[in-house]
Short mmCIF file of C-alpha atoms and ligand atoms in Angstrom, two decimals:
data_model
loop_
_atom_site.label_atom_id
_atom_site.label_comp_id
_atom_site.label_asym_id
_atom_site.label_seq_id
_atom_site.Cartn_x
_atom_site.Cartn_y
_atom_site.Cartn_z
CA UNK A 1144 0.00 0.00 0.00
CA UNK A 1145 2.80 2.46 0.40
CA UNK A 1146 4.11 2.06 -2.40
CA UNK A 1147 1.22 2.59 -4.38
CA UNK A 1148 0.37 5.50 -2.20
CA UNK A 1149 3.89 6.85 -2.68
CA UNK A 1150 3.42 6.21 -6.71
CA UNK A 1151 -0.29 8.05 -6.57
CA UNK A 1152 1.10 11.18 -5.01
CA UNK A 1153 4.54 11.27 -7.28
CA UNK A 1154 1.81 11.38 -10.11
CA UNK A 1155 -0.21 13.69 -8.28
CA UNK A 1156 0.27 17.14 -10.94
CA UNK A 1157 -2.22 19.41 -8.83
CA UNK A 1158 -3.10 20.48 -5.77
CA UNK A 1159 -6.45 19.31 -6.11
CA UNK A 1160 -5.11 15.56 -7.56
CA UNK A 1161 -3.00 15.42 -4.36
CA UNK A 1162 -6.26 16.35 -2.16
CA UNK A 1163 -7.90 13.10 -3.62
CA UNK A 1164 -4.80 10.87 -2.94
CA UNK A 1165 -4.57 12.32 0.58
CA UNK A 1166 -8.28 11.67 1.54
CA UNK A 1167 -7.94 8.11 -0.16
CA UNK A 1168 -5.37 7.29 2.27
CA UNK A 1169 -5.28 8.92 5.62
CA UNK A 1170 -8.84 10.86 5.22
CA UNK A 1171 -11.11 10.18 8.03
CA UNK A 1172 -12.34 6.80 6.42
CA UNK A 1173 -9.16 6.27 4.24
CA UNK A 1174 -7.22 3.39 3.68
CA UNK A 1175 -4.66 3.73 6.35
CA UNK A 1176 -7.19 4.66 9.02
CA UNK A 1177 -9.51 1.74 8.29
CA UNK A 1178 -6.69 -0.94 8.20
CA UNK A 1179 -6.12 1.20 11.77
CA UNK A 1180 -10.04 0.37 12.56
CA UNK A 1181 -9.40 -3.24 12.11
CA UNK A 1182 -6.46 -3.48 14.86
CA UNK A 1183 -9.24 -4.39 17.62
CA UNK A 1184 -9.93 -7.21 15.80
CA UNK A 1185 -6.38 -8.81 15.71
CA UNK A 1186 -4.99 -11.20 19.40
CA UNK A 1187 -3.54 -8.45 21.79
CA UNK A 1188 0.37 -9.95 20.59
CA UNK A 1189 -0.19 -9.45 16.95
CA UNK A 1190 -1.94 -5.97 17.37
CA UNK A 1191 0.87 -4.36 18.99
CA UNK A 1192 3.66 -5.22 15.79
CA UNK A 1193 0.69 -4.44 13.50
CA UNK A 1194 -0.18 -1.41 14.78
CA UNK A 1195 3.54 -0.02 14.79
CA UNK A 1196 3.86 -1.17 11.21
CA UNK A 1197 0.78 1.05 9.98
CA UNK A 1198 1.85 3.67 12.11
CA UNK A 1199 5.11 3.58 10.36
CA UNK A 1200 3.66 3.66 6.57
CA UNK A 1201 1.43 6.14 7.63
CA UNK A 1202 4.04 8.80 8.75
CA UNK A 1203 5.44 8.04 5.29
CA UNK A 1204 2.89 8.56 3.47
CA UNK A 1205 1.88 11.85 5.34
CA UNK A 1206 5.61 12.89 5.09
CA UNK A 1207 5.12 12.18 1.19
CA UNK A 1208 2.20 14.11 1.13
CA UNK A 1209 3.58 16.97 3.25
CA UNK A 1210 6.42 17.56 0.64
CA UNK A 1211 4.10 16.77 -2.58
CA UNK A 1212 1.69 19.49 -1.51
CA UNK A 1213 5.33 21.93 -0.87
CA UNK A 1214 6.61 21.45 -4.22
CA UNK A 1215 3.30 22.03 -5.52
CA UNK A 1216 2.48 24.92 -3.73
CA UNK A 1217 6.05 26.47 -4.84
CA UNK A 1218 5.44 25.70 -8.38
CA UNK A 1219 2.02 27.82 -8.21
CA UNK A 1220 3.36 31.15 -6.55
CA UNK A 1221 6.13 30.81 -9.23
CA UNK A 1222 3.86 30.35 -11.64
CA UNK A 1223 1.72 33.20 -10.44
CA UNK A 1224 4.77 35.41 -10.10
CA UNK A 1225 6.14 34.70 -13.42
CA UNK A 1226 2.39 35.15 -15.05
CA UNK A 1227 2.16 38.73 -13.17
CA UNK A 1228 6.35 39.84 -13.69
CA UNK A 1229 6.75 43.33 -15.20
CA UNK A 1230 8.76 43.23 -17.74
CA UNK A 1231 11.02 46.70 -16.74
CA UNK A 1232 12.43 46.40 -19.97
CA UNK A 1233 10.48 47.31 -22.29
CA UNK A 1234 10.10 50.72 -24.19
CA UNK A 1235 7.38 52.79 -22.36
CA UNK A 1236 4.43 54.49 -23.67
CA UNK A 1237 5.01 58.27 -24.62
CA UNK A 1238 2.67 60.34 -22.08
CA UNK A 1239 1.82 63.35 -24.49
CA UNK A 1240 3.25 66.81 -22.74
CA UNK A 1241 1.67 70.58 -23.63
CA UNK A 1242 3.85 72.99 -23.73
CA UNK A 1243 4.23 76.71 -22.39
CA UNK A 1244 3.07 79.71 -25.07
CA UNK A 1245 5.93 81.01 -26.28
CA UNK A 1246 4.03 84.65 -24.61
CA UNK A 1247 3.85 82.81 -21.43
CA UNK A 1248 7.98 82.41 -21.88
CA UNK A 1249 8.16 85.79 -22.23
CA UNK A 1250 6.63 86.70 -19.82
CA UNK A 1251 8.40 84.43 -17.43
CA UNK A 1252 11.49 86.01 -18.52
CA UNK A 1253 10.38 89.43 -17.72
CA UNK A 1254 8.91 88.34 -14.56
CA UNK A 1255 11.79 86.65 -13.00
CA UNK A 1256 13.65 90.32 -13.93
CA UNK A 1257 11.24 92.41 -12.81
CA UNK A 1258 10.39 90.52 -9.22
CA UNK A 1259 14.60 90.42 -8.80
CA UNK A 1260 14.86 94.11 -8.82
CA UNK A 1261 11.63 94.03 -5.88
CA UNK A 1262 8.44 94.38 -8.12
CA UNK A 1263 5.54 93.23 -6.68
CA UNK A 1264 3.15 91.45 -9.19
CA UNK A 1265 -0.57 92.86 -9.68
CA UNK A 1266 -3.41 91.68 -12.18
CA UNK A 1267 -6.00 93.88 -13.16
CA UNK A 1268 -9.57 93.89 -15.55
CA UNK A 1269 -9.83 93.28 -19.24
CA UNK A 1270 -13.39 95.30 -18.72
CA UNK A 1271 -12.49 98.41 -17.77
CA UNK A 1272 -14.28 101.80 -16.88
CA UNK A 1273 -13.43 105.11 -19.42
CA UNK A 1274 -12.33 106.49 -16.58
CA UNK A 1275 -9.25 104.69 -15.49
CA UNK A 1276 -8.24 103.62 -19.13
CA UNK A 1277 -7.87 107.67 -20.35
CA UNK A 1278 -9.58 110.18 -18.22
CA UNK A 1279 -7.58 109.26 -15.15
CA UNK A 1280 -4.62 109.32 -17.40
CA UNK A 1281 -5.26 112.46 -18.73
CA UNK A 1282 -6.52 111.70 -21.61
CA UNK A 1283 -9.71 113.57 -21.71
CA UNK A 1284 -12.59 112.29 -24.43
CA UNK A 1285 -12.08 115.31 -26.92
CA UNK A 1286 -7.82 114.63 -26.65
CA UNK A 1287 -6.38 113.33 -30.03
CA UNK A 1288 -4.75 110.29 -28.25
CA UNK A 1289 -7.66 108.31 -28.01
CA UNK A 1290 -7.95 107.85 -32.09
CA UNK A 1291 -4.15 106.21 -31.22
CA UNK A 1292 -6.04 103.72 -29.83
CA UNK A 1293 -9.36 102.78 -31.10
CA UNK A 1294 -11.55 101.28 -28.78
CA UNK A 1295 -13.97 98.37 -28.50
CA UNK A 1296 -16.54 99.57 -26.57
CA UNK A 1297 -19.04 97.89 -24.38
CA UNK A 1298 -22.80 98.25 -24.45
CA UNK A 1299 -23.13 99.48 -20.99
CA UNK A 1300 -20.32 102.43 -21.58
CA UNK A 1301 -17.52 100.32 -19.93
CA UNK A 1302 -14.53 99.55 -22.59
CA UNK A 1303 -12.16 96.39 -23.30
CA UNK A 1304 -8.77 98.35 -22.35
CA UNK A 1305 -6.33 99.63 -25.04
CA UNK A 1306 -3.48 99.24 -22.66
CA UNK A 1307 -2.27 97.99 -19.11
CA UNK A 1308 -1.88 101.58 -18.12
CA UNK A 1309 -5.14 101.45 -16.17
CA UNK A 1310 -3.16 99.18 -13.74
CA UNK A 1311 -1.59 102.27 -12.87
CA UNK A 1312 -4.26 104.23 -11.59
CA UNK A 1313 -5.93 100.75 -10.09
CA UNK A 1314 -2.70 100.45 -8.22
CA UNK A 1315 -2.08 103.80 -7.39
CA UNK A 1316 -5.15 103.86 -5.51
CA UNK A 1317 -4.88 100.77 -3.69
CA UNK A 1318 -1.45 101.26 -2.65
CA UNK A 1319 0.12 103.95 -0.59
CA UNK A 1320 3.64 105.71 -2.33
CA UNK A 1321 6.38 104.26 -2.06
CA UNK A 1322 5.86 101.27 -4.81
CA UNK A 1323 7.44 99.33 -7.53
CA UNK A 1324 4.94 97.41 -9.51
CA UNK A 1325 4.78 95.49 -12.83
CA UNK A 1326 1.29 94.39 -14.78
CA UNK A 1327 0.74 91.63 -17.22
CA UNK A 1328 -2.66 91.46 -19.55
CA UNK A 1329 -3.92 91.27 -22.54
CA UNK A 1330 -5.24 94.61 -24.20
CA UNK A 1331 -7.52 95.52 -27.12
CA UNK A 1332 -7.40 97.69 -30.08
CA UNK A 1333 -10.20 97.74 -32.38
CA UNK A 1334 -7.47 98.05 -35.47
CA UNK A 1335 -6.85 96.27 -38.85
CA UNK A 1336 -4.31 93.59 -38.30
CA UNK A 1337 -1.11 93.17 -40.16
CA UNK A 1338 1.94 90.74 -39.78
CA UNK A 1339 2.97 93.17 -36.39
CA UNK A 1340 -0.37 94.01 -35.01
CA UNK A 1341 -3.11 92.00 -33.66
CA UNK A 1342 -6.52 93.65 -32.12
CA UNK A 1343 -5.55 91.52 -28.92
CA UNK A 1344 -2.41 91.21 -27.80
CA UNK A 1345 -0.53 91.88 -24.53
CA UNK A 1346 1.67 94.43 -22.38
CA UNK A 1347 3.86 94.12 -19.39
CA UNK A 1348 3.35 97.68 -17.58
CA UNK A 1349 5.54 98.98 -14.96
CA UNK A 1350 5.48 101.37 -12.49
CA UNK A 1351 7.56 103.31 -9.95
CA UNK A 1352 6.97 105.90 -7.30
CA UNK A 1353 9.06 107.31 -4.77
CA UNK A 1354 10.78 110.46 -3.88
CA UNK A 1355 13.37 112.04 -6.46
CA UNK A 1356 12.83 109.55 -9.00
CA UNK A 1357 14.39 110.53 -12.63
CA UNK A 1358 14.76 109.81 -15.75
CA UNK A 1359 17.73 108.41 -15.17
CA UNK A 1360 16.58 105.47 -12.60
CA UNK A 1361 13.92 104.19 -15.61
CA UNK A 1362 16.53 104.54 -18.42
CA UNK A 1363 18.97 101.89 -15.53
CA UNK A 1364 15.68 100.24 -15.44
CA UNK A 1365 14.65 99.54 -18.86
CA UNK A 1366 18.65 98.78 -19.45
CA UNK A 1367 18.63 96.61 -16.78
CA UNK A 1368 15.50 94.93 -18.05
CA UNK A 1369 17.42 94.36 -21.30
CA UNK A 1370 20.51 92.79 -19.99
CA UNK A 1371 18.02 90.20 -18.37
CA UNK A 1372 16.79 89.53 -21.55
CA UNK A 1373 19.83 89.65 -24.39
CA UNK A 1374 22.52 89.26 -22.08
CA UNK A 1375 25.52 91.83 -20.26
CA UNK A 1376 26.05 93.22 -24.07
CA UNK A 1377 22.46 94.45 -24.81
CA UNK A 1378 21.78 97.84 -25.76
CA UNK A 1379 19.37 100.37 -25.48
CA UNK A 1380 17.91 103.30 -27.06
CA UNK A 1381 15.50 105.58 -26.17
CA UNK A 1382 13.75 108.19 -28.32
CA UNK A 1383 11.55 111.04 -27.33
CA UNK A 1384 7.67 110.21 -27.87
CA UNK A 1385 4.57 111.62 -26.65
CA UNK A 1386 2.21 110.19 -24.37
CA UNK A 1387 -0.43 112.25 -22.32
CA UNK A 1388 0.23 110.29 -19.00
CA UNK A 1389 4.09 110.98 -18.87
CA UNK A 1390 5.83 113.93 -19.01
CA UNK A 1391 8.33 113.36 -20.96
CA UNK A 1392 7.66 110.28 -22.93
CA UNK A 1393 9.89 108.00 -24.84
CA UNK A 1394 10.07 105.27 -26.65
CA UNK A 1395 12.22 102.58 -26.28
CA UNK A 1396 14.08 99.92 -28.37
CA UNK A 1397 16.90 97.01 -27.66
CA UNK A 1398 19.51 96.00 -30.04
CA UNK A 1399 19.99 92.44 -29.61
CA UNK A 1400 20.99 89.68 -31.71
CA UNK A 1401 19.02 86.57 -32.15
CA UNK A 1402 20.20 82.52 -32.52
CA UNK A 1403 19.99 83.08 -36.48
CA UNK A 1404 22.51 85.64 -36.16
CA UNK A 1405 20.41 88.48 -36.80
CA UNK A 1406 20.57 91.48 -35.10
CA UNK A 1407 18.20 94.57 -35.31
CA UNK A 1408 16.91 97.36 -32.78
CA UNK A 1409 13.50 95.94 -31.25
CA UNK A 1410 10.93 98.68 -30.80
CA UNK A 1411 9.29 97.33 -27.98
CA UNK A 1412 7.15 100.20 -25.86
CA UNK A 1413 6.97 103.76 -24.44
CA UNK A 1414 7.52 104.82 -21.30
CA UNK A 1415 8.20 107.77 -19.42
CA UNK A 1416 7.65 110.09 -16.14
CA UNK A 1417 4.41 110.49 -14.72
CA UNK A 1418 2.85 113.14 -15.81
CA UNK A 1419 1.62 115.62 -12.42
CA UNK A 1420 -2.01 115.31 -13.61
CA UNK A 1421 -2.06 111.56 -13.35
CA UNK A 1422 -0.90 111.52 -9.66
CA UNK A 1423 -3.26 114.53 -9.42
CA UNK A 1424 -6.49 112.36 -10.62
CA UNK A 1425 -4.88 109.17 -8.37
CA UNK A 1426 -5.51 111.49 -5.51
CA UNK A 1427 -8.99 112.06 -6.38
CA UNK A 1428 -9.99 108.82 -6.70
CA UNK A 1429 -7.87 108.27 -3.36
CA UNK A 1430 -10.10 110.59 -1.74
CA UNK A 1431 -13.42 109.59 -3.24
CA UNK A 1432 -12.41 106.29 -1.45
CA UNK A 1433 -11.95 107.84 1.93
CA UNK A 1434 -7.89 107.63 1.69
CA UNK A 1435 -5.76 109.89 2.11
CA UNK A 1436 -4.18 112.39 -0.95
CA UNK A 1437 -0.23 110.65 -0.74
CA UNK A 1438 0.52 110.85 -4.56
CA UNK A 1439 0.71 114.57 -5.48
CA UNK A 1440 4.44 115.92 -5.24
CA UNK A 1441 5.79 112.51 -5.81
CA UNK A 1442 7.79 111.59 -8.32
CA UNK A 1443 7.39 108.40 -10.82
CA UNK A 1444 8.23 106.58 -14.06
CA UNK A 1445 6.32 104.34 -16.14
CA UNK A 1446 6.51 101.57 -18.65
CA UNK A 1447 4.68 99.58 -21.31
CA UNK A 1448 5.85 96.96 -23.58
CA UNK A 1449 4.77 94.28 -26.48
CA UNK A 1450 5.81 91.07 -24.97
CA UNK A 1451 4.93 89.31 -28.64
CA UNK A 1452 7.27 91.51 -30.01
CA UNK A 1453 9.70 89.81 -27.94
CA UNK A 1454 8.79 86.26 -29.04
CA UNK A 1455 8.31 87.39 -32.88
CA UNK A 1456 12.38 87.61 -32.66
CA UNK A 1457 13.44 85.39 -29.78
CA UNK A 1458 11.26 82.11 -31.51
CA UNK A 1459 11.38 83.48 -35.15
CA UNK A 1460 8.18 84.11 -35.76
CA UNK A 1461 7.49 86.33 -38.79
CA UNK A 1462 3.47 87.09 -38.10
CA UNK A 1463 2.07 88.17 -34.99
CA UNK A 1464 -1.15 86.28 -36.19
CA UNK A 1465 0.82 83.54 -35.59
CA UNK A 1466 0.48 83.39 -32.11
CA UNK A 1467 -3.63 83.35 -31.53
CA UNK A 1468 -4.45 81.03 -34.71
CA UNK A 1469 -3.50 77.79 -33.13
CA UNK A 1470 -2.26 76.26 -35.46
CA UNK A 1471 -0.78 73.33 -33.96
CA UNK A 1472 2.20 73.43 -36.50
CA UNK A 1473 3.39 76.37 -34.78
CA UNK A 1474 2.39 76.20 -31.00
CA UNK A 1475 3.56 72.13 -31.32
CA UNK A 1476 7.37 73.39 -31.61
CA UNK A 1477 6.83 74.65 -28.26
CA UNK A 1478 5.57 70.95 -26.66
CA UNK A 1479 7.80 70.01 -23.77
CA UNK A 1480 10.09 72.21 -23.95
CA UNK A 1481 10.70 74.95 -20.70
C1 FA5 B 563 0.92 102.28 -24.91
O1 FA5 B 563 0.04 101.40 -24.96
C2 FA5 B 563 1.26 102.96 -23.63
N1 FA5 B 563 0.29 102.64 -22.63
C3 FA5 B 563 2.67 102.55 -23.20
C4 FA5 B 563 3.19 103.40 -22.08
C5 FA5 B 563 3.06 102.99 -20.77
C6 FA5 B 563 3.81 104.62 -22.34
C7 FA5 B 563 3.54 103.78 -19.73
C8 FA5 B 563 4.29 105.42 -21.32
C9 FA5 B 563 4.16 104.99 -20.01
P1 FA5 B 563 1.65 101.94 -27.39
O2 FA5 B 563 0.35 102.15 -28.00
O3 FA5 B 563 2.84 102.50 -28.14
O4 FA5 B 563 1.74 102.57 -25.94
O5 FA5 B 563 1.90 100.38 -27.17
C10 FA5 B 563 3.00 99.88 -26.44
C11 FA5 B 563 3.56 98.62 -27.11
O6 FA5 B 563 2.54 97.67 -27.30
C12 FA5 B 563 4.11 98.86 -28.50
O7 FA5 B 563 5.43 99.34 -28.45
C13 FA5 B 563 4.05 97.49 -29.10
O8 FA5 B 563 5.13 96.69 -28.63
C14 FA5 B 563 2.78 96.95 -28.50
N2 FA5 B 563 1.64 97.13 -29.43
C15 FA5 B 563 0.91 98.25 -29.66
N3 FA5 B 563 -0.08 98.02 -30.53
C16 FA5 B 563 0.02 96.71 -30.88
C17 FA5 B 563 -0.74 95.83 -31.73
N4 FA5 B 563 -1.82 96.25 -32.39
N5 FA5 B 563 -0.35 94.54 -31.82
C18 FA5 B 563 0.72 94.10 -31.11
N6 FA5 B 563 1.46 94.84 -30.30
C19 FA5 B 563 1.11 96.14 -30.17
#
């Protein structure tokens, strides 16, 4: 019988198989336990040499059993392992990745400059009142500057703004002198659009109150700004302008060159010191709020820049249009990269 038992669970391929050879043998009415049953029956000498003999192929048996149902169970967790293995190997799947707008970069850029020199950040409204996009900057309805800037105009009398300049007044009001401050946006201009203008685009304003402020600390500023951008050797050049919210007004370019080796003076905004009337109509609005008049007798400069004139060189892009027509043969040259 041992044998045969011994044979049955060597065959035995499965747990299951080896379940069937163990209750057919030492199950409760198995094989080995019956020829146990029949010991009473035997003479008192024989049962004794009987019952050590069964006792002995039992333990075999079970001890086959025992290390039948160990190899078995080893071969199933290594077959379970092997079936679940990842296979580190192999080539992964591509997770697709956006991509900053090449604005965005720009804007980064002049960020990063602007907050290491200590310029706080501010955002302002798209929708803005008349009042703070020209009165307030002295540019009264029947003044000639406003056909510089054609306006989309709102049903309800309100405006989409031409330029980030109402950040100035918005600030001005909030804050109390001293403060250095720069703007991001987008503005409107209700304007025909060429391969340089769009009627939405953006500006980076920038503005700076104190005490004896001069000309001289915004043209280190805007130089500055331009060494952040194009590197120590970047130059500057400033050229008088008019604008009814500085007195006086300039405009300003940088000559920088680009990867493709060109190099070419960049127009890129106006600027200039604030004009008395604008820190005049700050106060009034100051008051109007219940704050106290801080601004008149101070001294200040101002800023406002294209950032897409920027990119346009920096990225080589020869239309402005370029930017807002998403075409994803453009914008996907920007994927992934930072
Ligand atoms: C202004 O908007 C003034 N607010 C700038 C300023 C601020 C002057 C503070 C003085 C003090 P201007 O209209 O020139 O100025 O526009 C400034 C810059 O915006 C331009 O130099 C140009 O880079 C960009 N820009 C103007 N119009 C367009 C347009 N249609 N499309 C794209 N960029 C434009």
């Amino acid at each position: 019988m041992q044998q045969t038992a011994i044979q049955e669970i060597t065959a035995a391929d499965t747990l299951d198989a080896l379940q069937l050879v163990k209750t057919k043998y030492v199950g409760k009415s198995g094989l080995v336990t019956k020829e146990l049953g029949t010991l009473g029956k035997l003479p008192p000498e024989e049962r004794k040499t009987r019952g050590a003999e069964i006792n002995v192929i039992r333990a075999a048996i079970q001890a086959a059993l025992d290390e039948k149902e160990a190899t078995l169970k080893r071969a199933a967790l290594d077959a379970k392992l092997q079936s679940e293995a990842i296979d580190v190997t192999l080539p992964g799947l591509g997770l697709p990745s956006g991509g900053l707008h090449p604005i965005s970069r720009v804007y980064d850029d002049l960020i990063a400059i602007f907050t290491r020199m200590g310029y706080e950040v501010a955002e302002g409204p798209e929708v803005e009142e008349e009042h703070y996009n020209f009165e307030a900057l002295n540019i009264p309805w029947y003044h000639p500057a406003r056909e510089l800037q054609d306006t989309f105009w709102l049903e309800d009398g309100r405006l989409l703004r031409t330029h980030t300049s109402n950040m100035q007044i918005r600030y001005m009001v909030e804050h109390d002198p001293d403060l250095k401050m720069v703007s991001r946006g987008k503005v409107y201009r209700y304007e025909a659009t060429d391969a340089t203008h769009e009627a939405m685009f953006h500006q980076l304003e920038g503005l700076v109150v104190g005490d004896g402020i001069s000309m001289a600390d915004l043209k280190g500023t805007i130089a500055e700004m331009a060494r952040g951008l194009y590197g120590a050797g970047a130059k500057v050049r400033f050229q008088p302008s008019y604008y009814p919210f500085v007195e006086p007004g300039a405009d300003f370019a940088i000559y920088w060159n680009n990867p493709r080796g060109e190099s070419k003076w960049l127009e890129l905004g106006g600027c200039g010191m604030v004009h008395p009337n604008v820190f005049k109509a700050v106060d009034d609005l100051r008051e109007q709020a219940g704050k106290p008049r801080l601004y008149e007798g101070k001294t200040g400069f101002a800023f406002g820049l294209g950032p897409e004139r920027i990119a346009m060189l920096k990225y080589g892009i020869p239309d402005i249009r370029y930017f807002y027509a998403n075409d994803p043969r453009v914008m996907g040259q920007f994927r992934g990269e930072l």
